[in-house]
Coordinates of C-alpha atoms and ligand atoms in Angstrom, one line a residue:
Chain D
X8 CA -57.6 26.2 -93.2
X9 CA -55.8 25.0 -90.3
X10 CA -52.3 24.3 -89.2
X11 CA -52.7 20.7 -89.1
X12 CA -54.1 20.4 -92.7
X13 CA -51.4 23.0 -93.9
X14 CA -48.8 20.7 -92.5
X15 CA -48.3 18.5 -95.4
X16 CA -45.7 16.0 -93.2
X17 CA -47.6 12.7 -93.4
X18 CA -44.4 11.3 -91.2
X19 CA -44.8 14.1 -88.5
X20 CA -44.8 12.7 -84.9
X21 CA -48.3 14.0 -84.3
X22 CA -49.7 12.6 -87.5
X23 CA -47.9 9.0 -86.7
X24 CA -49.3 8.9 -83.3
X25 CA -53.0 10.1 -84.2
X26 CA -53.3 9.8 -88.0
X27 CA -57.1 9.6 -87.2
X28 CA -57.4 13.1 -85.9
X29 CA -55.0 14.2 -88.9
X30 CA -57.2 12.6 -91.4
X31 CA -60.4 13.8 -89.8
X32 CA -58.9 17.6 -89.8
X33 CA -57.8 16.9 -93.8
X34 CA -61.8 15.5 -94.5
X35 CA -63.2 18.1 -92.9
X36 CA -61.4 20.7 -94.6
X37 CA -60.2 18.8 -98.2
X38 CA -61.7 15.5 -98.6
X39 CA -59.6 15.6 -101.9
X40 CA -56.0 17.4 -100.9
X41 CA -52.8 18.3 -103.1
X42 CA -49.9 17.4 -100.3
X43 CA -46.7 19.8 -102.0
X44 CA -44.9 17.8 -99.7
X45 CA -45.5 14.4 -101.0
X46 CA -46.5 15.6 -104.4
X47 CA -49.4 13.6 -104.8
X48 CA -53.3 13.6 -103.7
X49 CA -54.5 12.6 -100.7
X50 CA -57.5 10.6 -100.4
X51 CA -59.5 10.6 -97.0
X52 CA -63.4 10.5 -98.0
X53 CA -64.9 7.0 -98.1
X54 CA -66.7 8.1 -101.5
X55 CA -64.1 9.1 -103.0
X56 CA -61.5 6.4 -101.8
X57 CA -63.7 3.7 -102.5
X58 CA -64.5 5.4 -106.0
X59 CA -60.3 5.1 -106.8
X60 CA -59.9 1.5 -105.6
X61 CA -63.1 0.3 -107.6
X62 CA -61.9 2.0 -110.6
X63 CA -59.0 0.1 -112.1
X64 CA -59.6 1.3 -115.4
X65 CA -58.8 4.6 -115.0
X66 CA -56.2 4.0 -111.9
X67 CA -53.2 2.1 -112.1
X68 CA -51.3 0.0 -109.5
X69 CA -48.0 0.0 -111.7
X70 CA -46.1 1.1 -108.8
X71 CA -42.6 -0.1 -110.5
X72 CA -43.9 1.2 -113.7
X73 CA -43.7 5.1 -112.4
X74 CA -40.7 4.3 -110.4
X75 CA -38.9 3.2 -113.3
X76 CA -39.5 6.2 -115.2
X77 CA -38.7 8.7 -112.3
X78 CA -35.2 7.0 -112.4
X79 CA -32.0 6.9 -114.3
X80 CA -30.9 3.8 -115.8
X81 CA -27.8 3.5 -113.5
X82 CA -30.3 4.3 -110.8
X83 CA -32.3 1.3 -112.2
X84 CA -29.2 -1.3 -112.2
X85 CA -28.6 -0.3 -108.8
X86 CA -31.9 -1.5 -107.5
X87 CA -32.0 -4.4 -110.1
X88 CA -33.5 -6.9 -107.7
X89 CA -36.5 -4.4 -106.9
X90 CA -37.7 -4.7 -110.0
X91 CA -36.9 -7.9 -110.9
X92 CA -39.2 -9.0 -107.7
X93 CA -41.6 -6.2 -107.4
X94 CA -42.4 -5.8 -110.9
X95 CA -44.2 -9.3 -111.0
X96 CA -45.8 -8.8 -107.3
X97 CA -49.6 -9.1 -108.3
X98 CA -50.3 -5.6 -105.8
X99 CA -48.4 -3.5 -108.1
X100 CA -49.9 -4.7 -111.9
X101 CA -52.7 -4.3 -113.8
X102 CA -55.3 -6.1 -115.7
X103 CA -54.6 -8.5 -117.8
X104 CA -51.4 -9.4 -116.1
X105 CA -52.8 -9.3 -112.5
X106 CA -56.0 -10.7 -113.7
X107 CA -54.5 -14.2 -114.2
X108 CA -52.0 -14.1 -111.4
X109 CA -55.6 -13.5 -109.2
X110 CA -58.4 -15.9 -110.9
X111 CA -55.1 -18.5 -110.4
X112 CA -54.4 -18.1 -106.4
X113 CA -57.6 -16.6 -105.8
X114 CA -58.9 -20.5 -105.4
X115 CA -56.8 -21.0 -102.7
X116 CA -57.9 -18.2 -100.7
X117 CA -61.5 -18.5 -100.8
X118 CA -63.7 -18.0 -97.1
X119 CA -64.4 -21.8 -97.5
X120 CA -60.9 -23.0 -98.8
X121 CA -59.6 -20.7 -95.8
X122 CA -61.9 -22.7 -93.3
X123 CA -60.2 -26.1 -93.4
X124 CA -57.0 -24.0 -91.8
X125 CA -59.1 -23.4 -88.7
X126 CA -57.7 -26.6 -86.4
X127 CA -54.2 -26.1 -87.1
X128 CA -54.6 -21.8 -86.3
X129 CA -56.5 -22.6 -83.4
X130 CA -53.6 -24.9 -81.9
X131 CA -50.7 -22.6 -83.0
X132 CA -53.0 -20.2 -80.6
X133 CA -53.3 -21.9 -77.9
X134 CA -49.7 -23.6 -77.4
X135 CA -48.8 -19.7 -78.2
X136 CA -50.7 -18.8 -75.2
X137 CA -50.0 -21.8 -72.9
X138 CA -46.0 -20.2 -72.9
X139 CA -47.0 -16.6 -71.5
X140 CA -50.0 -17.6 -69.5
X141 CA -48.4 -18.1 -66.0
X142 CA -46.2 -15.3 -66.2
X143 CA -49.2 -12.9 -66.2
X144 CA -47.5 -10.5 -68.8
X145 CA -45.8 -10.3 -72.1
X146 CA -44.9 -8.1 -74.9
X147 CA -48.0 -9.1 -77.0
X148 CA -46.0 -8.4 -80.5
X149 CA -43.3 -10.3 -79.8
X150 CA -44.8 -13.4 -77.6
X151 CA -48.0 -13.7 -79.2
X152 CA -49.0 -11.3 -82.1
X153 CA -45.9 -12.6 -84.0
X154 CA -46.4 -16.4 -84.0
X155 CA -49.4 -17.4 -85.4
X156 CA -49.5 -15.2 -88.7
X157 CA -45.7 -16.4 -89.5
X158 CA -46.4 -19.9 -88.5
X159 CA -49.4 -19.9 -90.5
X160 CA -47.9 -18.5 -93.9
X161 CA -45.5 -21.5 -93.8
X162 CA -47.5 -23.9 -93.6
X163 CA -49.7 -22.5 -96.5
X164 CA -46.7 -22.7 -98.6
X165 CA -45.4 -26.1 -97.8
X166 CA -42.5 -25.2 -96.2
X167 CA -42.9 -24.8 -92.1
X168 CA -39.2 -25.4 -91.4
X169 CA -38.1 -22.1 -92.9
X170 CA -35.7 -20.2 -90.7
X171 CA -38.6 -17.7 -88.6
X172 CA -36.2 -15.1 -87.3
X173 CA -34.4 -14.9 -90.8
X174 CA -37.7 -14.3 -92.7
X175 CA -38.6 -11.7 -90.1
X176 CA -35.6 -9.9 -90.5
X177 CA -35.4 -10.0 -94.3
X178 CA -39.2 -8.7 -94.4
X179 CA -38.7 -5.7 -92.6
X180 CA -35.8 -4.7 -94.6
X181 CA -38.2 -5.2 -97.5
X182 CA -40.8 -3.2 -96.0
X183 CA -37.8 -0.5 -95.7
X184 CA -39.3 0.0 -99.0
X185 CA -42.8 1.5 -98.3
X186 CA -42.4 3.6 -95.5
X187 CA -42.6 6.4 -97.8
X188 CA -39.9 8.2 -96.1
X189 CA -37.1 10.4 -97.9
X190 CA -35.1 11.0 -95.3
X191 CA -33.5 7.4 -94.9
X192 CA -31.5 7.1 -98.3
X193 CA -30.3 3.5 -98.1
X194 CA -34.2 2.4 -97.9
X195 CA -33.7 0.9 -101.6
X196 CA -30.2 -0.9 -100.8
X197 CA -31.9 -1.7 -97.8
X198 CA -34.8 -3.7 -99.4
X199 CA -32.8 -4.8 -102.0
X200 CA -30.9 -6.8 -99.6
X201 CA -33.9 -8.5 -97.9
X202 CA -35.1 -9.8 -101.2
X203 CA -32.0 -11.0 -102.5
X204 CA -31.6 -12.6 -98.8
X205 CA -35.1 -14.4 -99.4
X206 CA -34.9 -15.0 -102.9
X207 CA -31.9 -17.1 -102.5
X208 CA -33.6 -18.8 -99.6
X209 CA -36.7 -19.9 -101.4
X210 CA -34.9 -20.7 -104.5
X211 CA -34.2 -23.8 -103.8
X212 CA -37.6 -24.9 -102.1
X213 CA -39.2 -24.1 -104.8
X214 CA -36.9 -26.4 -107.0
X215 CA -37.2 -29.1 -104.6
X216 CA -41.0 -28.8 -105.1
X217 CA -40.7 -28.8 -109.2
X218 CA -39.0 -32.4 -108.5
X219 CA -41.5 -33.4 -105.7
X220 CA -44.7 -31.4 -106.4
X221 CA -47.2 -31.5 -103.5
X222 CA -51.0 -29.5 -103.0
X223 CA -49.5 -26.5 -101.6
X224 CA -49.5 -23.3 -103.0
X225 CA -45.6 -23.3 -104.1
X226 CA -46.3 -26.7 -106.1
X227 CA -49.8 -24.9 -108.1
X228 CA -47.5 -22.0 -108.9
X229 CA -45.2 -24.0 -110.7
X230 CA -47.9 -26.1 -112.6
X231 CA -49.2 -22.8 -113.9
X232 CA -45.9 -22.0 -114.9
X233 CA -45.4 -25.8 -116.6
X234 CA -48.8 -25.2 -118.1
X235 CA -47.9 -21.8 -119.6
X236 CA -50.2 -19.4 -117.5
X237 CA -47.7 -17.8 -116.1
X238 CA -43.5 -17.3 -115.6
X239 CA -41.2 -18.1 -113.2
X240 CA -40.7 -14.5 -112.4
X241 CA -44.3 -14.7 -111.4
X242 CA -43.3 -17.9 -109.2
X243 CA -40.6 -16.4 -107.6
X244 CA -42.4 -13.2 -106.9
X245 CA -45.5 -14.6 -105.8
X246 CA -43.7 -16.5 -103.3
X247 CA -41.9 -13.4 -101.7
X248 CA -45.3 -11.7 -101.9
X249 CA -47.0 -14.0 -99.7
X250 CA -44.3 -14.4 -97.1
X251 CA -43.6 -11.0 -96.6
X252 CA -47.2 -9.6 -96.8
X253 CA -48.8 -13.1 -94.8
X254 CA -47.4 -11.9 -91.1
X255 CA -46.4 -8.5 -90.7
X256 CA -50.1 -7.1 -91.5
X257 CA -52.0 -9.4 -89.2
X258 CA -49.5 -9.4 -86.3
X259 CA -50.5 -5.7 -86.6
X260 CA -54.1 -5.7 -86.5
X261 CA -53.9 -8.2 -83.6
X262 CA -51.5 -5.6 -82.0
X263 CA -53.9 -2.6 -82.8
X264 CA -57.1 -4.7 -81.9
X265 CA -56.0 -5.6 -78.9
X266 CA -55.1 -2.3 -77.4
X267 CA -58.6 -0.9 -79.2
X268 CA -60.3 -3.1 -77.0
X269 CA -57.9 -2.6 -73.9
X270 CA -58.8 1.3 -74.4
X271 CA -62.6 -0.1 -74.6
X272 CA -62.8 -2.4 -71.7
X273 CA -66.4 -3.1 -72.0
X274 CA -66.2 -3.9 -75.3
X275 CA -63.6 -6.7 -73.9
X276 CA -66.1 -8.0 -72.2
X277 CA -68.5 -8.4 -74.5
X278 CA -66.4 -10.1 -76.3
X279 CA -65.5 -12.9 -73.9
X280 CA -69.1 -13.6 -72.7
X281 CA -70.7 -13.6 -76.8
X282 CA -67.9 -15.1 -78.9
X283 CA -70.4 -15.0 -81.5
X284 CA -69.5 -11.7 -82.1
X285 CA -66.0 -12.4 -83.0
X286 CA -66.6 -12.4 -86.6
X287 CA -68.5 -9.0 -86.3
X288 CA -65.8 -7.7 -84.1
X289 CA -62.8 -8.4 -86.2
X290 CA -64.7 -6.6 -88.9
X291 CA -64.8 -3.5 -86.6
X292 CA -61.3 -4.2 -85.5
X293 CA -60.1 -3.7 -88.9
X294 CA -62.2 -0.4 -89.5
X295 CA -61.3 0.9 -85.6
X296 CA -57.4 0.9 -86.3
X297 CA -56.6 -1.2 -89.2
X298 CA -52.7 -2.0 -89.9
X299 CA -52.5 -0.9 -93.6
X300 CA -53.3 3.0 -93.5
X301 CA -53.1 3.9 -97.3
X302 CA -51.9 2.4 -100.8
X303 CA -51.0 4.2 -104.1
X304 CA -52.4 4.9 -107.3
X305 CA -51.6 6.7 -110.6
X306 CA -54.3 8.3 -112.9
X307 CA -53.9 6.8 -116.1
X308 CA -55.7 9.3 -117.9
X309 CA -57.3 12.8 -117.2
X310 CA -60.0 11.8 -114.7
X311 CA -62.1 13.7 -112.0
X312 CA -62.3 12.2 -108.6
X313 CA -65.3 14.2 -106.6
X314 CA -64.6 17.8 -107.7
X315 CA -61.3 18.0 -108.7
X316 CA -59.4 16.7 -111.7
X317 CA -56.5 14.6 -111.4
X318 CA -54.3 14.6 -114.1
X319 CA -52.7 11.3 -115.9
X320 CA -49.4 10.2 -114.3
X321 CA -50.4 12.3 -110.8
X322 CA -50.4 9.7 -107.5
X323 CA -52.6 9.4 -105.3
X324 CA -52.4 8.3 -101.4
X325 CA -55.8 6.7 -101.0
X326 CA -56.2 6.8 -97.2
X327 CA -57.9 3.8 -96.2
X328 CA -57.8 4.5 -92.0
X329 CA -59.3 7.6 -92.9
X330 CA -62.2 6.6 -95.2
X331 CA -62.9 3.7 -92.0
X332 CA -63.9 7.1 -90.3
X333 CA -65.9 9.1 -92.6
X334 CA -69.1 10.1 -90.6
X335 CA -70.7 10.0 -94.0
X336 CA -70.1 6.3 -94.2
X337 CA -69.7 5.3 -90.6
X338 CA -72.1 6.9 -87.7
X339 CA -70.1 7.9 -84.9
X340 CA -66.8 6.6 -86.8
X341 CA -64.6 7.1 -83.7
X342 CA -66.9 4.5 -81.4
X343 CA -65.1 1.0 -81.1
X344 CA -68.5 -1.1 -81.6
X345 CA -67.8 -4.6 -82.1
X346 CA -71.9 -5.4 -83.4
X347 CA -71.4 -2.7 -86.1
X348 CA -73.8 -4.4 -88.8
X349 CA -73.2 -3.5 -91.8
X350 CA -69.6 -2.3 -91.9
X351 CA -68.1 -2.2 -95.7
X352 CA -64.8 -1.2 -94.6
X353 CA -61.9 -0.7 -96.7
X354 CA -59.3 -1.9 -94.6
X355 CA -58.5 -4.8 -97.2
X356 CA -58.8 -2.0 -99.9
X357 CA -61.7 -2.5 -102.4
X358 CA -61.6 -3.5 -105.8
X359 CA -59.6 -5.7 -107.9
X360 CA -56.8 -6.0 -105.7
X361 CA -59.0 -6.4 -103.0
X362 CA -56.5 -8.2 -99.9
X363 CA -56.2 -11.7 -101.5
X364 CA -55.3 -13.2 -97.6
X365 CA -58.1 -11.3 -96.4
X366 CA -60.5 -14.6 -95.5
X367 CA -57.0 -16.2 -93.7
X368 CA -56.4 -12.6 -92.0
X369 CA -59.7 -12.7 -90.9
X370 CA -59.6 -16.4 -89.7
X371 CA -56.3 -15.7 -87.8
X372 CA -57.6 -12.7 -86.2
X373 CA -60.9 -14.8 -84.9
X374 CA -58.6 -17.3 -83.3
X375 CA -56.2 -14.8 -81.6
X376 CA -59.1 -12.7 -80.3
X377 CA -61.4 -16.0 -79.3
X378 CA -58.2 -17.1 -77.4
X379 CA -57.2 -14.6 -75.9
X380 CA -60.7 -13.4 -73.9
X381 CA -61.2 -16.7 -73.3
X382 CA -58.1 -17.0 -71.3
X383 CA -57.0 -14.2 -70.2
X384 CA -59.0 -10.9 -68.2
X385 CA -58.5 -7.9 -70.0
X386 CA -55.2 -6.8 -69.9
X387 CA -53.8 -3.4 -68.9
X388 CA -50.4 -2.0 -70.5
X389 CA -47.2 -2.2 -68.2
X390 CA -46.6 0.7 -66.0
X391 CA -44.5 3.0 -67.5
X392 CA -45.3 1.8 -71.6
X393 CA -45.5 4.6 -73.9
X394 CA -47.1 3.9 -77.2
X395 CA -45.1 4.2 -79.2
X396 CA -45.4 3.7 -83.3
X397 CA -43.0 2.7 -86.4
X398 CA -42.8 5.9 -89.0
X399 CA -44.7 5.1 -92.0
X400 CA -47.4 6.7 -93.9
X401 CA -48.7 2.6 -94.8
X402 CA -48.6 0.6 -91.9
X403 CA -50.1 1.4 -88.6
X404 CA -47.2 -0.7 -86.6
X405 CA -46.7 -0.5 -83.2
X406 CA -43.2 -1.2 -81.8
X407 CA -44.1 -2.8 -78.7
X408 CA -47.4 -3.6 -76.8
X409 CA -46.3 -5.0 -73.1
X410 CA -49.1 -5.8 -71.3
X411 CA -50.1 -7.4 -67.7
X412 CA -53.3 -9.6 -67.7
X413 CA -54.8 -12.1 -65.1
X414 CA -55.2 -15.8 -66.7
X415 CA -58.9 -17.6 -66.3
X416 CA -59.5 -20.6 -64.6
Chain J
X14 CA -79.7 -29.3 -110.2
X15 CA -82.1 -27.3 -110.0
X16 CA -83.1 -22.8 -111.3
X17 CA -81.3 -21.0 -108.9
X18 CA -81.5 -17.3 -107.6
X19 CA -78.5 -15.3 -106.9
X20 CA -78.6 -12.2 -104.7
X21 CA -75.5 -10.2 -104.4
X22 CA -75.5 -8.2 -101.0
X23 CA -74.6 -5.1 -101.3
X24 CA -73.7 -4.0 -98.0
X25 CA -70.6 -6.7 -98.2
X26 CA -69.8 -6.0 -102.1
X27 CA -66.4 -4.9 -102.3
X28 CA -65.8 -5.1 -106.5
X29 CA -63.9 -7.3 -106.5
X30 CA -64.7 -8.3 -109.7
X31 CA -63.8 -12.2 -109.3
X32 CA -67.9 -13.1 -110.0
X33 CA -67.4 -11.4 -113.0
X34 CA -63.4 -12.5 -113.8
X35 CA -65.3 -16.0 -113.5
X36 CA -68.8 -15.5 -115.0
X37 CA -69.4 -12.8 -117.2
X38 CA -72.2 -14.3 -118.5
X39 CA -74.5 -14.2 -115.0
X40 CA -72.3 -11.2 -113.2
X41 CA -71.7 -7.6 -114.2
X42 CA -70.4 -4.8 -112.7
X43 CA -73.1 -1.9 -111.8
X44 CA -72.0 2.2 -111.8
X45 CA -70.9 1.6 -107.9
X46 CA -68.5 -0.9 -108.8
X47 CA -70.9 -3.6 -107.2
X48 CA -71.5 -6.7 -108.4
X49 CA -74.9 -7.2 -110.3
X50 CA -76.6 -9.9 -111.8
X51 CA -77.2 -10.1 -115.8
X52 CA -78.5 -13.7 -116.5
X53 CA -78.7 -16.2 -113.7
X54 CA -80.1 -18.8 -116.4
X55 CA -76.3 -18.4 -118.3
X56 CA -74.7 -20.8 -116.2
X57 CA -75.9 -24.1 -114.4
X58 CA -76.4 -24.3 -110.3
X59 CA -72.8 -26.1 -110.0
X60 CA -71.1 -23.4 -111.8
X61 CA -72.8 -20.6 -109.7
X62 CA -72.2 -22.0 -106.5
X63 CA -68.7 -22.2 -107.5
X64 CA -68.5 -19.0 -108.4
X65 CA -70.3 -17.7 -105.6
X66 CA -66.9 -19.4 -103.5
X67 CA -64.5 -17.2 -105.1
X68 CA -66.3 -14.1 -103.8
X69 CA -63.9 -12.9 -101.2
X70 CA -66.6 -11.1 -99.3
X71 CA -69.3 -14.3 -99.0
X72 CA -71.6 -11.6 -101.0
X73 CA -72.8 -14.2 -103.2
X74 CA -76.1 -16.0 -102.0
X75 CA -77.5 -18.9 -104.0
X76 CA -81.1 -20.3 -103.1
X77 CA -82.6 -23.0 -105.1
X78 CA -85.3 -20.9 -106.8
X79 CA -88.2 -23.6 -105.9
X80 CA -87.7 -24.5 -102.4
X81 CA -85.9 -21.6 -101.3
X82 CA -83.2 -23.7 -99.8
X83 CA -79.7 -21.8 -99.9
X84 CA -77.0 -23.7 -101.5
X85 CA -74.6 -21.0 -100.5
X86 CA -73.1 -20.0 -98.5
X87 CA -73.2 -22.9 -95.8
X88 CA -74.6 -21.4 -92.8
X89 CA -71.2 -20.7 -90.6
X90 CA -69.3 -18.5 -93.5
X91 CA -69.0 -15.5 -93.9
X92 CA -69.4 -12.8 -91.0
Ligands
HEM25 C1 -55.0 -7.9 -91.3 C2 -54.2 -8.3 -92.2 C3 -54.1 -7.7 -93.6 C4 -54.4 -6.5 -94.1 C5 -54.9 -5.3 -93.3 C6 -54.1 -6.5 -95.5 C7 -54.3 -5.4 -96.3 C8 -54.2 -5.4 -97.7 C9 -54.6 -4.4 -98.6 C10 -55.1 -3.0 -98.1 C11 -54.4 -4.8 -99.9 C12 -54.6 -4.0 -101.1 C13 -53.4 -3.1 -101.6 C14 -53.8 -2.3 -102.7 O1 -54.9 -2.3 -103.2 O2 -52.9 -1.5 -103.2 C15 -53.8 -6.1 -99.8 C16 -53.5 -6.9 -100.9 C17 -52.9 -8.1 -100.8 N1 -52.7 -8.9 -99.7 FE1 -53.3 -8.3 -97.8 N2 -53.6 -7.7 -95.9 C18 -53.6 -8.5 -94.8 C19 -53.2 -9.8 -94.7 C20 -52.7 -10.6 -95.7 C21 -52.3 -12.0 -95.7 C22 -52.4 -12.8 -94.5 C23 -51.9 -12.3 -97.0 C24 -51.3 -13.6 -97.5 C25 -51.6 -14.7 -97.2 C26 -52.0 -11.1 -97.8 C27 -51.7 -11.1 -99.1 C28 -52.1 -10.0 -100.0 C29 -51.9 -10.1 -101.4 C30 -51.3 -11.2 -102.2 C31 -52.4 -8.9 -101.9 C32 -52.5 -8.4 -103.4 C33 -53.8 -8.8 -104.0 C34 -54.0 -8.3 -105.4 O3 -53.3 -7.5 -105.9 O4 -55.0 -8.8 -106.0 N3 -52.6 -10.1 -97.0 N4 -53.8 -6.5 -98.5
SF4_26 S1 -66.7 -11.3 -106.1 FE1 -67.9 -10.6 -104.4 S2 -67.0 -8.7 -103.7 FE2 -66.3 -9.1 -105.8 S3 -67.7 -8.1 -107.2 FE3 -68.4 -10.2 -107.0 S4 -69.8 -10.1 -105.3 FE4 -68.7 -8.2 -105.2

């Protein structure tokens, strides 16, 4: 073994950085790995991953379930509104419960329900880009990366007047949450507050909708719930699911893609002279540097994964950046090539809980990329911009992306 | 409507499992996790097709088993 796989620190500044060349060193050597540190498995074969996220039966998503029995019950009270949100989130159950919270909004989020969103994502693009375009430069998160996904989730739940900045800063105190990180000891406090902040905010929307119920997805919630299918918990949650995870993902990947194909400038091109390959290149985009690294699961029983036996209750970190490179599933995995055909990547995970906003992430992300090589040559960071990315073992989150670009005529 | 044939592609099959959430009848799972079809007689065209919607991945294709017209998906779905 080596000193990289040795070093169990998922949050060292080497493995945040690169986690490709981490993972590739822990396949290599352990495509199945106990991290002491972590105490759990770690996950970075594509067989093996994609084996645990097809495999509900044997591998639970009950994140709150586990927490709840790690703590106390004072612990419990002091986190209250963690579980009384998170619980009901549809990521973290199991069949039957998350069955019928899926089959319900699953209808929503279909590729061709998804299509009809098309128009308004494309405007929110270009009067995005029509701000920034003179200026030749802008801090792509912040300017661009950051406006279409948000504005894009409101609209999807009725309600495109909420309060942007406040939503953004109560979702990353919730995301507090899942940087699996020890060392900060407020991060449940912390994400306690954002959800209380939010749930007090939507409260009251989603009343006004009960009274005045309309075809977006806040008013089919509550018809469920008026029809029996499901509870208001489920409401509540549901609605707190979607905002939070609707933006900060895909302002990610439009982040990572876009300095992917910066770091590939032929591929750029490409790009903007064939915008038929958009919907291929997104797909690699997501399988290049995808924004959600990993997700969790718990054996339920005694079950072996590949050639080692995981035992029920142990976790698991199911690397998803690092199955995307397995050169069993991928030839030459570390190549950005936007025709990749066929590419069963598992940056929306596989399985049940497969990304349920995948078909709008994937619409979003088209209509970023397609306006941004139509308008603008491909861009070079700032002088002086170091890249520079947020500590967590889930998301793959850059801080800032500043970049200089020259606009088309 | 008319005998359809469903073909479940493989190489965008992620197990989802909503094909078989929806139609249990026509859709199983196989030992991959991949969709796989049963019966395609257990259910009529319309049901199929909308079925074949709910597939996240557009792995679902429906042709109209006599003049091998696809019925879904529409031409620019799917990637
Ligand atoms: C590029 C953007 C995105 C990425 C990479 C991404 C990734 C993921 C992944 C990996 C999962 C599975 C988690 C697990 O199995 O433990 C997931 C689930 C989910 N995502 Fe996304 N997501 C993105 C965008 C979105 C958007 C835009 C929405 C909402 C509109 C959304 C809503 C959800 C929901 C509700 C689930 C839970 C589905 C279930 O449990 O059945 N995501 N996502
Ligand atoms: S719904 Fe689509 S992805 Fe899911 S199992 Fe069926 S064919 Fe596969």
């Amino acid at each position: 073994m080596n000193a990289t796989v040795l070093n169990d620190d998922l949050m060292a500044p080497a493995v945040i950085a690169n986690p490709h060349a981490y993972y590739h060193n822990l396949r290599n050597t352990e495509k199945i790995h106990w991290n002491e540190r972590w105490k759990g498995w770690v996950l970075t074969g594509y067989k093996e991953v994609v084996d645990v996220l097809r495999d509900a039966e044997h591998f639970s998503s009950d994140r709150m379930g586990y927490l709840e029995a790690e703590l106390t019950q004072e612990e419990q009270e002091s986190i209250a509104p963690i579980f009384r949100i998170l619980k009901y989130w549809m990521v973290f159950r199991d069949p039957p419960d998350h069955t019928v919270l899926r089959m319900l909004l699953n209808k929503l989020f279909t590729p061709v329900a998804i299509e009809r969103y098309r128009p308004m994502v494309r405007k929110i693009v270009q009067k995005t880009l029509d701000k920034v375009i003179d200026s030749g430069k802008m801090e792509l998160i912040h300017d661009f990366a950051y406006e279409v996904p948000m504005s894009v989730i409101l609209e999807l739940i009725g309600a495109p007047d909420l309060d942007r900045d406040k939503i953004k800063e109560w979702s990353e105190k919730i995301g507090v949450f899942f940087f699996i990180k020890a060392d900060e000891p407020r991060r449940r406090e912390i994400a306690c507050e954002g959800i209380n902040a939010l749930v007090e905010y939507i409260t009251p929307i989603i009343e006004h909708r009960r009274e005045h119920p309309g075809i977006d997805l806040i008013s089919l919630l509550i018809s469920a719930e008026e029809a029996g299918q499901i509870t208001y918990n489920d409401v509540l949650a549901t609605c707190v699911l979607l905002i939070f995870g609707g933006h900060e993902t895909t302002m990610n990947l439009i982040a990572n893609g876009t300095l992917a194909l910066m770091q590939h400038p032929e591929q750029w091109e490409m790009l903007s002279s064939n915008p038929s390959l958009l919907k291929k290149g997104v797909e690699e985009l997501l399988r290049f540097d995808g924004s959600v690294k990993s997700t969790v699961r718990w054996a339920k029983v005694d079950w072996m994964v590949g050639d080692k036996l995981i035992k029920q209750g142990e976790r698991l970190l199911v690397s998803l950046s690092g199955a995307n490179r397995d050169p069993l599933q991928f030839a030459n995995p570390d190549t950005l090539d936007i025709t990749r055909d066929p590419n069963l990547h598992v940056a929306f995970a596989h399985g049940i809980h497969v990304c349920l906003g995948a078909s709008l992430a994937r619409l979003e992300v088209e209509e970023a990329f397609a306006g941004l090589v139509k308008r603008i040559s491909c861009p070079v960071l700032q002088q002086g911009t170091a890249l520079d990315y947020y500590p967590s073992v889930v998301h793959r989150a850059l801080k800032v992306l500043p970049i200089s670009f020259q606009a088309k005529i | 409507m008319a005998q359809v044939k469903i073909e479940v592609n493989h190489n965008r099959c992620v197990g989802a499992q909503l094909c078989v959430y929806f139609l249990p009848g026509v859709f199983t799972l196989n030992a991959n996790g991949q969709s796989t079809i049963i019966d395609a007689a257990k259910a009529d065209a319309a049901t199929i097709i909308q079925t074949a919607e709910q597939c996240p991945q557009c792995a679902i294709t429906i042709t109209d088993s006599s003049t091998g017209e696809v019925l879904f998906p529409p031409a620019d779905l799917g990637f």
